[in-house]
JSON list of C-alpha atoms and ligand atoms in Angstrom, two decimals:
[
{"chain": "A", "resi": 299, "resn": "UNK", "atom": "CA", "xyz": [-46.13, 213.24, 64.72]},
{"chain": "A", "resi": 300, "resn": "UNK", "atom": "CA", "xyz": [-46.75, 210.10, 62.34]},
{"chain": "A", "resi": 301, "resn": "UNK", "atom": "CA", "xyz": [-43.66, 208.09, 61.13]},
{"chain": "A", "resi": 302, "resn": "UNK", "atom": "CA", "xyz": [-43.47, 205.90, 58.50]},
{"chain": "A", "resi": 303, "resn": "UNK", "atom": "CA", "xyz": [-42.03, 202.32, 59.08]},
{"chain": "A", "resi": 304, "resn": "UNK", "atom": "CA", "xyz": [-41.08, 200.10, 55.79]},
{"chain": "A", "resi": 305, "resn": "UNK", "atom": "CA", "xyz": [-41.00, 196.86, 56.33]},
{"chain": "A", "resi": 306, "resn": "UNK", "atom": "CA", "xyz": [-39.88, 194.33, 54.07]},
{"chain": "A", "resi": 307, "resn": "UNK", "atom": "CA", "xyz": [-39.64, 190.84, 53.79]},
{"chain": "A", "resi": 308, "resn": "UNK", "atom": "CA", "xyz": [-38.55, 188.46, 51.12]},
{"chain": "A", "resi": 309, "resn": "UNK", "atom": "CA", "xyz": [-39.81, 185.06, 49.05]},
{"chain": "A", "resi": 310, "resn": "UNK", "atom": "CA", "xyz": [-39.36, 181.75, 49.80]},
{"chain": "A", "resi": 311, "resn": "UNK", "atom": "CA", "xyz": [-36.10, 180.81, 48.84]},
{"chain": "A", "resi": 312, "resn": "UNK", "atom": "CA", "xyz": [-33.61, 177.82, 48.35]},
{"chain": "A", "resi": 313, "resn": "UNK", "atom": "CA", "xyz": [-36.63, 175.08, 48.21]},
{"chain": "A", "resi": 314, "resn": "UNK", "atom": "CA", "xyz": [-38.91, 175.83, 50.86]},
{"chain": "A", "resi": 315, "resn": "UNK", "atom": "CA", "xyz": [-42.43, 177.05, 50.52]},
{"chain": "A", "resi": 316, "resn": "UNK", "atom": "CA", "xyz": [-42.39, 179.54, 52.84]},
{"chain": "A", "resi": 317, "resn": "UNK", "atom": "CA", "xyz": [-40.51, 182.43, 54.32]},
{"chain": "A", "resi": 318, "resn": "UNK", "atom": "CA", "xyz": [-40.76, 183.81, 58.04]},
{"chain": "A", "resi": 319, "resn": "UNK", "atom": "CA", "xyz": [-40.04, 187.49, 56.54]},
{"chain": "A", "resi": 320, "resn": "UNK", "atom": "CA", "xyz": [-42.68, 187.31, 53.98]},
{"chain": "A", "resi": 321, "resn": "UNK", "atom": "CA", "xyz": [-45.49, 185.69, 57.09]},
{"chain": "A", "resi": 322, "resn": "UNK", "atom": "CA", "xyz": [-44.32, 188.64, 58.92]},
{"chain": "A", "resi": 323, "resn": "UNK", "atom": "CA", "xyz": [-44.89, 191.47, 56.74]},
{"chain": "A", "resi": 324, "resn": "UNK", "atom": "CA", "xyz": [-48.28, 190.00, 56.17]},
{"chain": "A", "resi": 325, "resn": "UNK", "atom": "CA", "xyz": [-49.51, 189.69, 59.97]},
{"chain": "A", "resi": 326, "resn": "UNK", "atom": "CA", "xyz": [-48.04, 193.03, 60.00]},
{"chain": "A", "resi": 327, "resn": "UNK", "atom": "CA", "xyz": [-50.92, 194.02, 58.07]},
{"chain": "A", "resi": 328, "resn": "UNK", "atom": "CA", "xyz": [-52.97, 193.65, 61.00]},
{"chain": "A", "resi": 329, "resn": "UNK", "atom": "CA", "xyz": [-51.03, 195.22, 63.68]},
{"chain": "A", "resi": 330, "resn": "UNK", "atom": "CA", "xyz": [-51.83, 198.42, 65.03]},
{"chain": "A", "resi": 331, "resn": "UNK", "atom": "CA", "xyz": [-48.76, 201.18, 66.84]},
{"chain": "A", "resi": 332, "resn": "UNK", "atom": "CA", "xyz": [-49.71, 204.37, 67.68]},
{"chain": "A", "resi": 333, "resn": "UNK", "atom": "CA", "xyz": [-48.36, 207.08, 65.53]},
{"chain": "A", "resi": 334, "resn": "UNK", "atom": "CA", "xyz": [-47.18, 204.42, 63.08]},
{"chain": "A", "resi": 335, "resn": "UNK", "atom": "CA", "xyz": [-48.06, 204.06, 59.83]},
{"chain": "A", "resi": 336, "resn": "UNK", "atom": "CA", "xyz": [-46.76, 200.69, 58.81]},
{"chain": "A", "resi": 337, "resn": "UNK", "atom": "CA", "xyz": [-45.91, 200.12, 54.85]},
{"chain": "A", "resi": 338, "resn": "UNK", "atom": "CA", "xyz": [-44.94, 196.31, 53.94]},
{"chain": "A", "resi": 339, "resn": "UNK", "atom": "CA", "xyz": [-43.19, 195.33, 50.83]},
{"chain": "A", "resi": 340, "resn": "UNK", "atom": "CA", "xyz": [-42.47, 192.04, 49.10]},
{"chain": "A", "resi": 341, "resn": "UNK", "atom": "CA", "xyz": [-38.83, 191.55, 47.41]},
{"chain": "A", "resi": 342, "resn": "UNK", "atom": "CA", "xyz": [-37.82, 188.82, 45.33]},
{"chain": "A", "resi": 343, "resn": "UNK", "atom": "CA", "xyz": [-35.08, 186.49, 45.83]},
{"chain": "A", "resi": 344, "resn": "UNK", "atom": "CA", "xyz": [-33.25, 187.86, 42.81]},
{"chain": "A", "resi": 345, "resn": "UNK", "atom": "CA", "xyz": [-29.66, 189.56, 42.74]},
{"chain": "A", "resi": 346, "resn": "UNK", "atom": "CA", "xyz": [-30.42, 193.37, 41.28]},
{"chain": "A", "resi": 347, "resn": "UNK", "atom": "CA", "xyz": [-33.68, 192.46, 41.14]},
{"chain": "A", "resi": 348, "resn": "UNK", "atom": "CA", "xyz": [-34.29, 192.93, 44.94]},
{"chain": "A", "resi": 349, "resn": "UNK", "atom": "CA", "xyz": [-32.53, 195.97, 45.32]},
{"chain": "A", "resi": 350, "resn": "UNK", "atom": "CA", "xyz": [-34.44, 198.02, 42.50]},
{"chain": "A", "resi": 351, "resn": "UNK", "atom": "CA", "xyz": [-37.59, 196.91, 44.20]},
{"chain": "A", "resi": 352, "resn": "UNK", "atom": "CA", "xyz": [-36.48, 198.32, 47.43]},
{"chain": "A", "resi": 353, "resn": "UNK", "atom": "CA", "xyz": [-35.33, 201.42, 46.23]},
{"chain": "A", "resi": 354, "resn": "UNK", "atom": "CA", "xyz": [-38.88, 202.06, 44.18]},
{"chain": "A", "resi": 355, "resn": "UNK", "atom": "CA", "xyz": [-40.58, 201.20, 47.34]},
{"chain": "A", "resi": 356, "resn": "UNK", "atom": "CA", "xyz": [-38.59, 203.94, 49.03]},
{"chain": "A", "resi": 357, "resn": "UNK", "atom": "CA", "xyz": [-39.30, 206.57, 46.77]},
{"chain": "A", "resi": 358, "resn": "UNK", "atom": "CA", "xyz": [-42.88, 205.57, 46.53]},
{"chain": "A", "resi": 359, "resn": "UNK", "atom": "CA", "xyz": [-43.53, 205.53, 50.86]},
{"chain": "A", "resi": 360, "resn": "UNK", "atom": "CA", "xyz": [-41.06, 208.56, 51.57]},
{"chain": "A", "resi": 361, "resn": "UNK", "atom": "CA", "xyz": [-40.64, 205.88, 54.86]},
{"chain": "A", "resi": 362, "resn": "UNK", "atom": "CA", "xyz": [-38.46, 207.90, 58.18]},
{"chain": "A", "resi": 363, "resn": "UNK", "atom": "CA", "xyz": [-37.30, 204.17, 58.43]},
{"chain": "A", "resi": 364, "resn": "UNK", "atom": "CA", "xyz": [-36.68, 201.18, 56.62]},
{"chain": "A", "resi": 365, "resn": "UNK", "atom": "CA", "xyz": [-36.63, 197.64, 58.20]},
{"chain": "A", "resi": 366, "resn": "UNK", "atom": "CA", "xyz": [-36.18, 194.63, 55.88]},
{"chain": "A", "resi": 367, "resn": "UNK", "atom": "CA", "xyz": [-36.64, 191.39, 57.22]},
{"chain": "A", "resi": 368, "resn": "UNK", "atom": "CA", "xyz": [-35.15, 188.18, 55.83]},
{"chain": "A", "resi": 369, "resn": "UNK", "atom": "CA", "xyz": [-34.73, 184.26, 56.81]},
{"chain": "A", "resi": 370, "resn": "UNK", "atom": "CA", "xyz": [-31.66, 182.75, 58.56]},
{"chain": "A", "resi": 371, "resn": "UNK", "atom": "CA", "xyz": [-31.76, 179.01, 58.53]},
{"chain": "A", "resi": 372, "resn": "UNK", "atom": "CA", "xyz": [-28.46, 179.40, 60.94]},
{"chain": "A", "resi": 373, "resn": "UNK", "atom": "CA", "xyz": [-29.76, 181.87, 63.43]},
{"chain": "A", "resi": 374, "resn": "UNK", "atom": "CA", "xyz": [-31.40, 180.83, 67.09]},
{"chain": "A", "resi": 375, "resn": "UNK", "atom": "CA", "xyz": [-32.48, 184.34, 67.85]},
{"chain": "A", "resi": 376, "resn": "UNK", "atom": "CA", "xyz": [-33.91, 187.56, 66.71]},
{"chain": "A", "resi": 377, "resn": "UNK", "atom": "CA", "xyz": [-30.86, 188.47, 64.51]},
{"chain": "A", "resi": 378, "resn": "UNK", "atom": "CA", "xyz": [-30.43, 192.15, 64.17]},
{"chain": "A", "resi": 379, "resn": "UNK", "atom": "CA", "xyz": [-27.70, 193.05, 61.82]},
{"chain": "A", "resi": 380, "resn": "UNK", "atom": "CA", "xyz": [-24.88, 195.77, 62.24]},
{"chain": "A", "resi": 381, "resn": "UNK", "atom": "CA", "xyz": [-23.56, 195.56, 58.86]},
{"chain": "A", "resi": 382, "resn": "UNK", "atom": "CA", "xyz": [-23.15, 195.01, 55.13]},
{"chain": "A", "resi": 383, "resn": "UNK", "atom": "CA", "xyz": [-20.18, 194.63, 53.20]},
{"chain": "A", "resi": 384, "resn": "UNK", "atom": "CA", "xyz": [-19.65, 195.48, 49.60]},
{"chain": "A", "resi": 385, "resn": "UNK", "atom": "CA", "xyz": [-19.45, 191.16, 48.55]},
{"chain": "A", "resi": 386, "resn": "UNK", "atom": "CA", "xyz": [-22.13, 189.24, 46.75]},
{"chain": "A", "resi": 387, "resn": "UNK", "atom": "CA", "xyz": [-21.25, 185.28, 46.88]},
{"chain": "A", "resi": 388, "resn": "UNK", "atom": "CA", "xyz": [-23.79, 183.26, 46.56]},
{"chain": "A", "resi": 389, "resn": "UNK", "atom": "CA", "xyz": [-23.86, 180.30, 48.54]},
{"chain": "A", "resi": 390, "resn": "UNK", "atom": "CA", "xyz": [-26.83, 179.03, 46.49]},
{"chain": "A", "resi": 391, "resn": "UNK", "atom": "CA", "xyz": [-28.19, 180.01, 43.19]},
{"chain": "A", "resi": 392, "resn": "UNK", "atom": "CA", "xyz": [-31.03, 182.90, 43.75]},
{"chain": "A", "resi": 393, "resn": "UNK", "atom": "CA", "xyz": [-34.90, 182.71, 42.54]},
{"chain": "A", "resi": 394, "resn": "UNK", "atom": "CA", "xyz": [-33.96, 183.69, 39.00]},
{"chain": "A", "resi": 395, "resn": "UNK", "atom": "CA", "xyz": [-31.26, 180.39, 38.95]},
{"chain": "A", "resi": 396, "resn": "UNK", "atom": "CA", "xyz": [-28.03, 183.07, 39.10]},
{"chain": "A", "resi": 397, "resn": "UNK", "atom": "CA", "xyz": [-25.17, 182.70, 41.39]},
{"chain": "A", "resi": 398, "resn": "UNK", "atom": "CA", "xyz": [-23.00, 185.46, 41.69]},
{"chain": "A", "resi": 399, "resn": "UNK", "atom": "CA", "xyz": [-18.89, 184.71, 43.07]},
{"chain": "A", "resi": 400, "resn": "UNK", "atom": "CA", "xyz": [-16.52, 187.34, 44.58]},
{"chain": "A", "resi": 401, "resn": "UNK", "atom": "CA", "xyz": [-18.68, 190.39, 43.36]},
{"chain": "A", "resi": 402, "resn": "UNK", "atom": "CA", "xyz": [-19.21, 194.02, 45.02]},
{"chain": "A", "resi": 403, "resn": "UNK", "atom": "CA", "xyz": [-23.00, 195.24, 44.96]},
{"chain": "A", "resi": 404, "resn": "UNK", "atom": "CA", "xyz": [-21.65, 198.14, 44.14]},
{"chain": "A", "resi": 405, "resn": "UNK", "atom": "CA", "xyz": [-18.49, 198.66, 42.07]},
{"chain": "A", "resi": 406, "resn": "UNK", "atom": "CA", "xyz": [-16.29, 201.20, 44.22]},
{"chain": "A", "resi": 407, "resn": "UNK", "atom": "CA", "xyz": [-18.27, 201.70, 46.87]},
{"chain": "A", "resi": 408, "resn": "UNK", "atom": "CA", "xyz": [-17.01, 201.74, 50.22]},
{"chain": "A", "resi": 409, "resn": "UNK", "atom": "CA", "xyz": [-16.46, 198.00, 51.87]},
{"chain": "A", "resi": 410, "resn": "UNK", "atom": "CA", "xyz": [-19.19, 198.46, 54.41]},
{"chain": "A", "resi": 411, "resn": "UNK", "atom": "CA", "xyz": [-21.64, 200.01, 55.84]},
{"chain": "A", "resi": 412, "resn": "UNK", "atom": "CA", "xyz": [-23.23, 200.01, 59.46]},
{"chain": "A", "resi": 413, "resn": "UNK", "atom": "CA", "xyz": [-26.98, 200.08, 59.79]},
{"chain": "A", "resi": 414, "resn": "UNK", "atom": "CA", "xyz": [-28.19, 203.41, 60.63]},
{"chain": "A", "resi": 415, "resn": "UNK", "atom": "CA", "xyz": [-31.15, 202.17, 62.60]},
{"chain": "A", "resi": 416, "resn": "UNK", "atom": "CA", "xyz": [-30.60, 202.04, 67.06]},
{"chain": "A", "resi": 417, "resn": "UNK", "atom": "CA", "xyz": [-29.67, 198.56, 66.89]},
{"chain": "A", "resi": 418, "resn": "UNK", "atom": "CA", "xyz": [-28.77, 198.40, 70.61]},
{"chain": "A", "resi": 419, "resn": "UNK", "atom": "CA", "xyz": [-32.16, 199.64, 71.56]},
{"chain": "A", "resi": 420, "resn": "UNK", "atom": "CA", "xyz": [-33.88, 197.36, 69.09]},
{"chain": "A", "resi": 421, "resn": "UNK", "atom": "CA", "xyz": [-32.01, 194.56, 70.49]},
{"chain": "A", "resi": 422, "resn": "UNK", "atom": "CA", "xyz": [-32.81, 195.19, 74.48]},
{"chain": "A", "resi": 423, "resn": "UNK", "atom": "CA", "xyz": [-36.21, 195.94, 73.60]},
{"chain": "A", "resi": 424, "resn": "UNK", "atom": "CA", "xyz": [-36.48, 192.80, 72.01]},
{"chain": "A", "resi": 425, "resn": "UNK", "atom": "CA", "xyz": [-35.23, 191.18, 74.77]},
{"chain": "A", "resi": 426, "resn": "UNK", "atom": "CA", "xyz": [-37.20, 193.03, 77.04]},
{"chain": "A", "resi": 427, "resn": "UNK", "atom": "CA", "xyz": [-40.36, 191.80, 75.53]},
{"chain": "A", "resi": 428, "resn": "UNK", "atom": "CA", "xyz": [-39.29, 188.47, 76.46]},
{"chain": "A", "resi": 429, "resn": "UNK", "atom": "CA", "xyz": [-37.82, 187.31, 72.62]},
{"chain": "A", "resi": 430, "resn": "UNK", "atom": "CA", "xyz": [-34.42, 186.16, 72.11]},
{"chain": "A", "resi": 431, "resn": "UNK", "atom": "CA", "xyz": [-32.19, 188.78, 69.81]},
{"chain": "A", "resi": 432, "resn": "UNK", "atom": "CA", "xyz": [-28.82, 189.36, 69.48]},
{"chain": "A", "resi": 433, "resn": "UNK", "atom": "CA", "xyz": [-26.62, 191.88, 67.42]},
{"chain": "A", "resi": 434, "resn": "UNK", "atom": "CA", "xyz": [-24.66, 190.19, 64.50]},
{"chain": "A", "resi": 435, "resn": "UNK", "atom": "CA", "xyz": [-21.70, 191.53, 62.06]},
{"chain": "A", "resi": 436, "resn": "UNK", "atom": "CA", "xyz": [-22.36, 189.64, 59.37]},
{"chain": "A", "resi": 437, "resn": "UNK", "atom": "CA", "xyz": [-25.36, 189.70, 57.08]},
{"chain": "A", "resi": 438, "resn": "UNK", "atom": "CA", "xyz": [-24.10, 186.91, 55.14]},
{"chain": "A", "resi": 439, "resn": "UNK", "atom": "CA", "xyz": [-23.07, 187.44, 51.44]},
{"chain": "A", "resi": 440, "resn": "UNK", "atom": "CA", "xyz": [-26.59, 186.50, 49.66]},
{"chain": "A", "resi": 441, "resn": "UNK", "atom": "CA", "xyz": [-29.64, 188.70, 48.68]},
{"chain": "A", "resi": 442, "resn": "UNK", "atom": "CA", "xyz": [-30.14, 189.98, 52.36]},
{"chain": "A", "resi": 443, "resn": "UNK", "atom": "CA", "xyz": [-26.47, 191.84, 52.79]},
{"chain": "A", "resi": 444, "resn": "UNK", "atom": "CA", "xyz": [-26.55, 192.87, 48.91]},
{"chain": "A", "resi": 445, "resn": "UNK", "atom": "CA", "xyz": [-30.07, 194.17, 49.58]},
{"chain": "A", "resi": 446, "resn": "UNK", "atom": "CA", "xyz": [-28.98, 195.65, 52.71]},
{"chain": "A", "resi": 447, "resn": "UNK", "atom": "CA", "xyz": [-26.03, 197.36, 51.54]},
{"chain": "A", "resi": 448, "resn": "UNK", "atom": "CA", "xyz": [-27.58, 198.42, 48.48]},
{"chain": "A", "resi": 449, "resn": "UNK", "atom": "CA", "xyz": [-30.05, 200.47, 50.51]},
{"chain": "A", "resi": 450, "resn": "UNK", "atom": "CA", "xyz": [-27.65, 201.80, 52.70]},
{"chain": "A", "resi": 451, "resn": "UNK", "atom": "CA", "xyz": [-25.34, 203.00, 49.67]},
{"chain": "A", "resi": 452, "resn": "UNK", "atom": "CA", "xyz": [-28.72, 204.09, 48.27]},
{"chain": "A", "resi": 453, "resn": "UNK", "atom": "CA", "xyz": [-29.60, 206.72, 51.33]},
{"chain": "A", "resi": 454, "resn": "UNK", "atom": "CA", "xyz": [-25.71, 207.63, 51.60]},
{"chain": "A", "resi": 455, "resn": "UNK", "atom": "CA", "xyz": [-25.45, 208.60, 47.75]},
{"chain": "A", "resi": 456, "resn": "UNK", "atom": "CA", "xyz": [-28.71, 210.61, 47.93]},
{"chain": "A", "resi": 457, "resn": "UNK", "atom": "CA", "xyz": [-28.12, 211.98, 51.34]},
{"chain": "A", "resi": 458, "resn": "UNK", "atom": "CA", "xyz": [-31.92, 210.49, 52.65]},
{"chain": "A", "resi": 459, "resn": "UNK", "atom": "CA", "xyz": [-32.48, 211.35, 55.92]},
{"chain": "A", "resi": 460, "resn": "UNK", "atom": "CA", "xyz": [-34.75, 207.69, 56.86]},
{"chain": "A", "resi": 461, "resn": "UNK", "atom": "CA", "xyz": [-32.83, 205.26, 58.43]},
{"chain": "A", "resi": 462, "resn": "UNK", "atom": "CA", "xyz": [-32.47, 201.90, 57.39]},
{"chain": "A", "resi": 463, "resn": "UNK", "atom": "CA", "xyz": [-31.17, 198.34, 58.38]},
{"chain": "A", "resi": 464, "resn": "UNK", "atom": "CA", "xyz": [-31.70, 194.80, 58.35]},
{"chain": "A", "resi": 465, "resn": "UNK", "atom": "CA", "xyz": [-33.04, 192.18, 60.89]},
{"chain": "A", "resi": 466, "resn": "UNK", "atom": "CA", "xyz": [-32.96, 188.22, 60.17]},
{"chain": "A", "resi": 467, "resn": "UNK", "atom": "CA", "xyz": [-35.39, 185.86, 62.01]},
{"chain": "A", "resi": 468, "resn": "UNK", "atom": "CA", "xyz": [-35.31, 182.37, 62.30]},
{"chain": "A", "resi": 469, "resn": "UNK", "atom": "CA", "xyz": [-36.76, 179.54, 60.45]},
{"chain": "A", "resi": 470, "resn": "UNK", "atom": "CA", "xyz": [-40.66, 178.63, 61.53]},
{"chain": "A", "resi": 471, "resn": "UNK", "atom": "CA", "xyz": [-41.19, 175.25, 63.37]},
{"chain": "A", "resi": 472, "resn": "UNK", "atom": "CA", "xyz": [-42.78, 173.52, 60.38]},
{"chain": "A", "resi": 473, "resn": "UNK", "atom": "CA", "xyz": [-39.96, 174.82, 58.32]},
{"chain": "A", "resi": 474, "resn": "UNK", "atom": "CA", "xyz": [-37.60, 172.93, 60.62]},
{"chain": "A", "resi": 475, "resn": "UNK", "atom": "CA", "xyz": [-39.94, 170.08, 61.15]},
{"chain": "A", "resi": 476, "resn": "UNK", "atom": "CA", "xyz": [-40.27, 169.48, 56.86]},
{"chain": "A", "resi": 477, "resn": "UNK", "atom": "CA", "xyz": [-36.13, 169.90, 56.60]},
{"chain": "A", "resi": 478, "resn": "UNK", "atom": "CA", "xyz": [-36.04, 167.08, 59.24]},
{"chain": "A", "resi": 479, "resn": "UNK", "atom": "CA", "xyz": [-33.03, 169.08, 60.55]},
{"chain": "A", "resi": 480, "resn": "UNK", "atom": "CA", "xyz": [-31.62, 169.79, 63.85]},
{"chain": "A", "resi": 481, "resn": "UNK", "atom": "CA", "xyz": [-32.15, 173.66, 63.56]},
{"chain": "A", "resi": 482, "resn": "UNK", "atom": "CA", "xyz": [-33.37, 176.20, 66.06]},
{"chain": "A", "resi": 483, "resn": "UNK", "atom": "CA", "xyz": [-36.89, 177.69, 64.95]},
{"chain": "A", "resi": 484, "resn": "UNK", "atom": "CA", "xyz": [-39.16, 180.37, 66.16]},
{"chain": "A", "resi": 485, "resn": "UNK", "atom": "CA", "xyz": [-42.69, 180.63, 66.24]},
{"chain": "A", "resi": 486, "resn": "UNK", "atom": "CA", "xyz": [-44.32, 183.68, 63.83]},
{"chain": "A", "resi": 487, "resn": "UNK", "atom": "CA", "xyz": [-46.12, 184.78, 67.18]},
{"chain": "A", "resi": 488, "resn": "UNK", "atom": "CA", "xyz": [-43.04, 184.91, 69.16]},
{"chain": "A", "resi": 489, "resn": "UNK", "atom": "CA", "xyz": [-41.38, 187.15, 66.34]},
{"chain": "A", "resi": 490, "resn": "UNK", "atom": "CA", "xyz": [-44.10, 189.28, 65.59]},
{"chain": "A", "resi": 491, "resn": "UNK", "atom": "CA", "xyz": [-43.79, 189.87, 69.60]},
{"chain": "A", "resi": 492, "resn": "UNK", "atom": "CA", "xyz": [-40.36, 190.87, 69.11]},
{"chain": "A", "resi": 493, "resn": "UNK", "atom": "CA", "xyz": [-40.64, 192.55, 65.35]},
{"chain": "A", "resi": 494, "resn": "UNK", "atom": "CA", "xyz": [-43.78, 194.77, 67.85]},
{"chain": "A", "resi": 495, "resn": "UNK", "atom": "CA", "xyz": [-41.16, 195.91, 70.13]},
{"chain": "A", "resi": 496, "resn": "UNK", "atom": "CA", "xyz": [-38.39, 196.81, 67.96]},
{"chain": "A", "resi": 497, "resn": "UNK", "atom": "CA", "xyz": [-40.82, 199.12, 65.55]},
{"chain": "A", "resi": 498, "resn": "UNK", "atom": "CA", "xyz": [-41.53, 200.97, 68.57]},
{"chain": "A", "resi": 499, "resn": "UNK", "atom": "CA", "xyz": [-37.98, 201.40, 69.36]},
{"chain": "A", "resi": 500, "resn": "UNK", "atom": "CA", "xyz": [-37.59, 202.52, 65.53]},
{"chain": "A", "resi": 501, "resn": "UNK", "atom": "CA", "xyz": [-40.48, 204.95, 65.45]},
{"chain": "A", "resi": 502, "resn": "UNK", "atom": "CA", "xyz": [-39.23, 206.75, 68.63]},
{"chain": "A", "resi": 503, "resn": "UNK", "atom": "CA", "xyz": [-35.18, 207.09, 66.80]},
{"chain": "A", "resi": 504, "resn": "UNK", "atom": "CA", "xyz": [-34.57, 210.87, 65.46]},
{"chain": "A", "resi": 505, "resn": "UNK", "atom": "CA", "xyz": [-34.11, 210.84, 61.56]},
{"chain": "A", "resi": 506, "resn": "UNK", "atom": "CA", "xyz": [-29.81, 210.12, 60.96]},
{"chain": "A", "resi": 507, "resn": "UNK", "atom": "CA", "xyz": [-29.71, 213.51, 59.07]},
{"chain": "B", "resi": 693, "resn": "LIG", "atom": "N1", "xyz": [-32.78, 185.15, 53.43]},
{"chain": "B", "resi": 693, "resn": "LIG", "atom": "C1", "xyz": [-31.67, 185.14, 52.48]},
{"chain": "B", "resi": 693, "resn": "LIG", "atom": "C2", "xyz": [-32.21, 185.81, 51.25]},
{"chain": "B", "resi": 693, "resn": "LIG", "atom": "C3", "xyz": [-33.69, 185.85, 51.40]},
{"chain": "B", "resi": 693, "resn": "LIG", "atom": "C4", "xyz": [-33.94, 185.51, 52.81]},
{"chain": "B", "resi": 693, "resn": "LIG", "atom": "O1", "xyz": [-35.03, 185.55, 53.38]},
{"chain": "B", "resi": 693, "resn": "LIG", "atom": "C5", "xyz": [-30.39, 185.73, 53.05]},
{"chain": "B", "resi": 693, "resn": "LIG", "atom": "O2", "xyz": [-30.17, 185.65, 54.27]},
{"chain": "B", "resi": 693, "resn": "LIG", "atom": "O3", "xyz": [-29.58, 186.28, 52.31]}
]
């Protein structure tokens, strides 16, 4: 049986030219798993803006699974994320120049959810293939949690049966090399190796409902 994998990634952000996520998606393109069909999606760095885009994406691929990838300037690894909470704070202003303080993404919802995607399996299988990963509890409190718990407040309210989640991936070298900063970076090859592996993983998980 064919599954459907969305994968997203996001803009460059926060004055850089480019974003892993978004080279990702697009050598993605290219890559071949059998008995995957492999949707990619764009979202912009914009609060509310990001999330509607997601959720029309959704309802336009009918995906079994949702990964969206974003950047983490402070991870060292393969960054697979456990949870969203209900906060938006931005720590810098997003794409569209707003910055949000002390603000649910989604006025009385619950304070968190846990990604619904085998995050342990993703994580060893990442591993496994030779690329650093580790789990994390904390998407942050920018675009990539608010888009992340948006999504997962999205399938809970509608009862969708795809499952859904979040991974963050380092900065590239030249990223790290331009920023002249002391930051741990990882090559595009080394996490499409890794991003491979934990598709796989994905496309093999039962639906959550
Ligand atoms: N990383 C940011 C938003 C977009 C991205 O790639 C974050 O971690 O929230």
């Amino acid at each position: 049986m064919q599954r459907t994998i969305l994968v997203t990634g996001f803009e460059p952000f926060g004055g850089s030219s480019v974003n892993p996520s978004a080279e990702a998606v697009k050598a993605l393109r290219s890559v071949r798993i059998p008995r995957v069909a492999i949707a990619t999606g764009l979202l912009p760095v914009v609060g509310g803006e990001a999330q509607r885009r997601l959720r029309a994406l959704v309802s336009a691929k009918k995906p079994d699974a949702v990964v969206c990838l974003g950047e983490s300037g402070a991870a060292t690894a393969i960054t697979i994320e456990r949870l969203a909470a209900n906060l938006r704070d931005y720590r810098i202003a997003d794409n569209a120049g707003a910055t949000v303080v002390d603000s649910p993404v989604a006025e009385g919802g619950p304070a968190a959810y846990f990604a619904t995607l085998p995050v342990r399996a993703m994580h060893d299988a990442c591993r496994a293939a030779g690329v650093p990963a580790e789990l994390s509890m904390s998407a942050g409190t920018y675009l990539c949690n608010e888009t992340m718990y948006a999504l997962l407040h999205h399938a809970s309210t509608t009862n969708a049966s795809f499952r859904a989640g979040f991974v963050h991936v380092p900065q590239l070298p030249e990223q790290v090399l331009a920023e002249r900063r002391g930051r741990a970076s990882m090559s595009l090859d080394t996490t499409m190796k890794g991003l491979v592996a934990m598709l796989r993983v994905v496309a093999g998980a039962k639906r959550s409902r």
